[in-house]
Tab-separated table of C-alpha atoms in Angstrom:
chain	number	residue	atom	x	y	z
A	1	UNK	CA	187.978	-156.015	95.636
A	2	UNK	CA	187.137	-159.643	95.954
A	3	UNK	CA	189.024	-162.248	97.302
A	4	UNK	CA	189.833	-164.144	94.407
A	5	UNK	CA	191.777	-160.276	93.562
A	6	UNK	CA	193.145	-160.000	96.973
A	7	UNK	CA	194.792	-163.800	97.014
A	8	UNK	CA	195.887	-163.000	93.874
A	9	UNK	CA	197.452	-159.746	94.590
A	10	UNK	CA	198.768	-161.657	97.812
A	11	UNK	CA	200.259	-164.503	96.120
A	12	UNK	CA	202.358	-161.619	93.398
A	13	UNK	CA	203.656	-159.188	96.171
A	14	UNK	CA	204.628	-163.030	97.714
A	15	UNK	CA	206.606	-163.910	94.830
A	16	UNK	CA	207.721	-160.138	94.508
A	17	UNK	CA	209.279	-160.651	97.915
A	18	UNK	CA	210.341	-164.120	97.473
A	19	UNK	CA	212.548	-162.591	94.212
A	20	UNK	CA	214.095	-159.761	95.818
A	21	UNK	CA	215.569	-161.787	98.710
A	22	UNK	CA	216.515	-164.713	96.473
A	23	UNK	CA	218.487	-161.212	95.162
A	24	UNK	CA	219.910	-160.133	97.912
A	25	UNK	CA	220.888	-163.448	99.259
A	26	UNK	CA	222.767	-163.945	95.792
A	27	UNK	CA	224.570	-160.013	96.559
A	28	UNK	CA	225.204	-160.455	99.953
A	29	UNK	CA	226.366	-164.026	99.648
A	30	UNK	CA	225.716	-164.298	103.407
A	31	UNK	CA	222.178	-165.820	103.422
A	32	UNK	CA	222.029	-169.626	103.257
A	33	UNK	CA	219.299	-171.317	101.791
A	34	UNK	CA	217.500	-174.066	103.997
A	35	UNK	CA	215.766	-177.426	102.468
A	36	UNK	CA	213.030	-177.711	104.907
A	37	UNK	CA	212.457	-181.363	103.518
A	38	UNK	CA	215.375	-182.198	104.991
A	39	UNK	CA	213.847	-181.645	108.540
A	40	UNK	CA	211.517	-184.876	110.533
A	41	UNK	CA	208.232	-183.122	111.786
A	42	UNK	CA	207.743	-183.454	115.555
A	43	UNK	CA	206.139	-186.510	116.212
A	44	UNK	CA	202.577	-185.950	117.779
A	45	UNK	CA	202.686	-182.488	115.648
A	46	UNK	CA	199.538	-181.616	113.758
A	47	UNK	CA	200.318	-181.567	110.020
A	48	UNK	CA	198.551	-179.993	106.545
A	49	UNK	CA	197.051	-182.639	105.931
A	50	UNK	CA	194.806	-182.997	109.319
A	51	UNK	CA	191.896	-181.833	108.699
A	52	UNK	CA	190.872	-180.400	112.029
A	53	UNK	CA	194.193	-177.745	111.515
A	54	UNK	CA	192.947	-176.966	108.343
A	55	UNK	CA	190.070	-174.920	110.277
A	56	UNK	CA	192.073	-172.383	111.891
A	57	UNK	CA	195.013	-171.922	108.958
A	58	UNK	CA	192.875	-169.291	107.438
A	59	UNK	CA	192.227	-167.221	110.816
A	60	UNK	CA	194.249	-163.866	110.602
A	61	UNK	CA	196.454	-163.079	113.328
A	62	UNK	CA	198.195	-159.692	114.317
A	63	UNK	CA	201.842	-159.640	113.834
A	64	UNK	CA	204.558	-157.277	114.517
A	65	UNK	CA	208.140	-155.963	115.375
A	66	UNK	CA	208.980	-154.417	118.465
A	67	UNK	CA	211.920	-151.870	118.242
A	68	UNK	CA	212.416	-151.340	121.826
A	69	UNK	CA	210.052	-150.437	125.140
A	70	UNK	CA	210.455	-147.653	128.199
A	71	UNK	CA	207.945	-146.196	130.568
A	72	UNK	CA	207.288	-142.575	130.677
A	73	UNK	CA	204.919	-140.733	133.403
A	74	UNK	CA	201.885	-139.199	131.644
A	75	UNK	CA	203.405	-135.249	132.442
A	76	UNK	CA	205.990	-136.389	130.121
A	77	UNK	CA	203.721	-138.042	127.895
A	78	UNK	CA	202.324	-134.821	127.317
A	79	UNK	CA	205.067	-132.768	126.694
A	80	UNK	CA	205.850	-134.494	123.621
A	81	UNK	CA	206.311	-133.511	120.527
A	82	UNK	CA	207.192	-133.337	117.187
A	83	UNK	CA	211.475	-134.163	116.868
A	84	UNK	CA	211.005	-135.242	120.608
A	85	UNK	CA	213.405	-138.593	121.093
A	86	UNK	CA	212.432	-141.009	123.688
A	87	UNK	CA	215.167	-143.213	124.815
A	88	UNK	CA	214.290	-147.475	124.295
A	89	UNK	CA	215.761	-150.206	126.219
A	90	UNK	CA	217.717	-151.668	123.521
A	91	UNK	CA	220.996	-150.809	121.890
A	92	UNK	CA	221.329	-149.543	118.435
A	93	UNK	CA	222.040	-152.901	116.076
A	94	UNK	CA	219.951	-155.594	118.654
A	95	UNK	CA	217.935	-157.507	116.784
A	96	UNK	CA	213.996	-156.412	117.012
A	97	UNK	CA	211.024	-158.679	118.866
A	98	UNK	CA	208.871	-160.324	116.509
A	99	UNK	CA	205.311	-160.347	118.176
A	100	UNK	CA	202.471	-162.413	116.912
A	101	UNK	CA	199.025	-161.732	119.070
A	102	UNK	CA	201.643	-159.837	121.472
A	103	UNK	CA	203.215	-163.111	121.973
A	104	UNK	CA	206.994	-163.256	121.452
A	105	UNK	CA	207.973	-165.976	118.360
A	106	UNK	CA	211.109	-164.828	117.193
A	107	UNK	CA	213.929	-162.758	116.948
A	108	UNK	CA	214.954	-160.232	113.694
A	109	UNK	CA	216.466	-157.895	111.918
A	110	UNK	CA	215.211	-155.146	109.452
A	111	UNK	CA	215.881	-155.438	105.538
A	112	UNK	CA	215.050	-153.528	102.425
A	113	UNK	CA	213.156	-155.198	100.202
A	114	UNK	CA	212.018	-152.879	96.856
A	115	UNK	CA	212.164	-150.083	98.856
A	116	UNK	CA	210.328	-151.817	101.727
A	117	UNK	CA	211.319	-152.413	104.915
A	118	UNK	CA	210.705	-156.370	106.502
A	119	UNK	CA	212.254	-158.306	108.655
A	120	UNK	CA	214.989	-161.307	108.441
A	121	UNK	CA	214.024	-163.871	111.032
A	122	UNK	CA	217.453	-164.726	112.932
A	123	UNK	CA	215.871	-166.488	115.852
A	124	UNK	CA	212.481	-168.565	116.046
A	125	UNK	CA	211.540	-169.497	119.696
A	126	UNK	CA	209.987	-173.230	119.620
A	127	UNK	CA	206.859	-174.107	120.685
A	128	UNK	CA	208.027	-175.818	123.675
A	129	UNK	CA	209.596	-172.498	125.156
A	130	UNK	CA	206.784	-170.316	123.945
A	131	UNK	CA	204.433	-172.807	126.394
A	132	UNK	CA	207.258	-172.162	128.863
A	133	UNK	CA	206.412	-168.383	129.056
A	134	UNK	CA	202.821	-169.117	129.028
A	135	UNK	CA	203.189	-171.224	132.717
């Protein structure tokens, strides 16, 4: 497949999702809808239109949702198996970890899009506290 395929099949399963939670938004009538014009950016904040950010834009990162951790010895490890339950840290209904490069961003919670699970972002931790953690 070439990329001109895979940005297109990118951009339709982006529109696809786009749809179905413009949907469910509309069903739940929970979800608000944000005008992100409406926010200043930060001043000293790189923008689009610098040209230097436009070199890293396109560099693929690892993201994903943590459920819940626990430590187990390695005898334990081993007994494992299938329909073997191994107790997390979190409570049932606590919103997930959203992990980008293993670094905490944000804050979730799982949806069903067309049969798909994603997640709802419910908290986004700001740059400033991200740096925090790094320290």
């Amino acid at each position: 497949m070439s990329d001109e395929d895979e940005n297109v099949d990118q951009d339709s399963m982006a529109d696809e999702w786009a749809a179905a939670m413009e949907q469910q938004e509309t069903e739940d009538g929970a979800a608000q809808s944000i005008d992100l014009d409406e926010f200043q950016p930060v001043t000293g904040a790189p923008t689009n239109n610098n040209p230097d950010l436009d070199v890293i834009l396109d560099i693929p990162v690892s993201i994903s949702m943590e459920v819940g951790r626990t430590s187990i010895t390695i005898r334990n490890l081993l007994q494992l198996n299938q329909g073997s339950v191994i107790e997390l840290d979190r409570l049932a209904g606590e919103p997930l970890d959203v992990l980008v490069n293993g670094t905490l961003i944000a804050h979730g919670e799982v949806v069903v899009v067309n049969e798909k699970f994603g997640i709802r972002m419910t908290d986004v931790i700001s740059p400033s506290e991200r740096i925090k953690k790094l320290r």
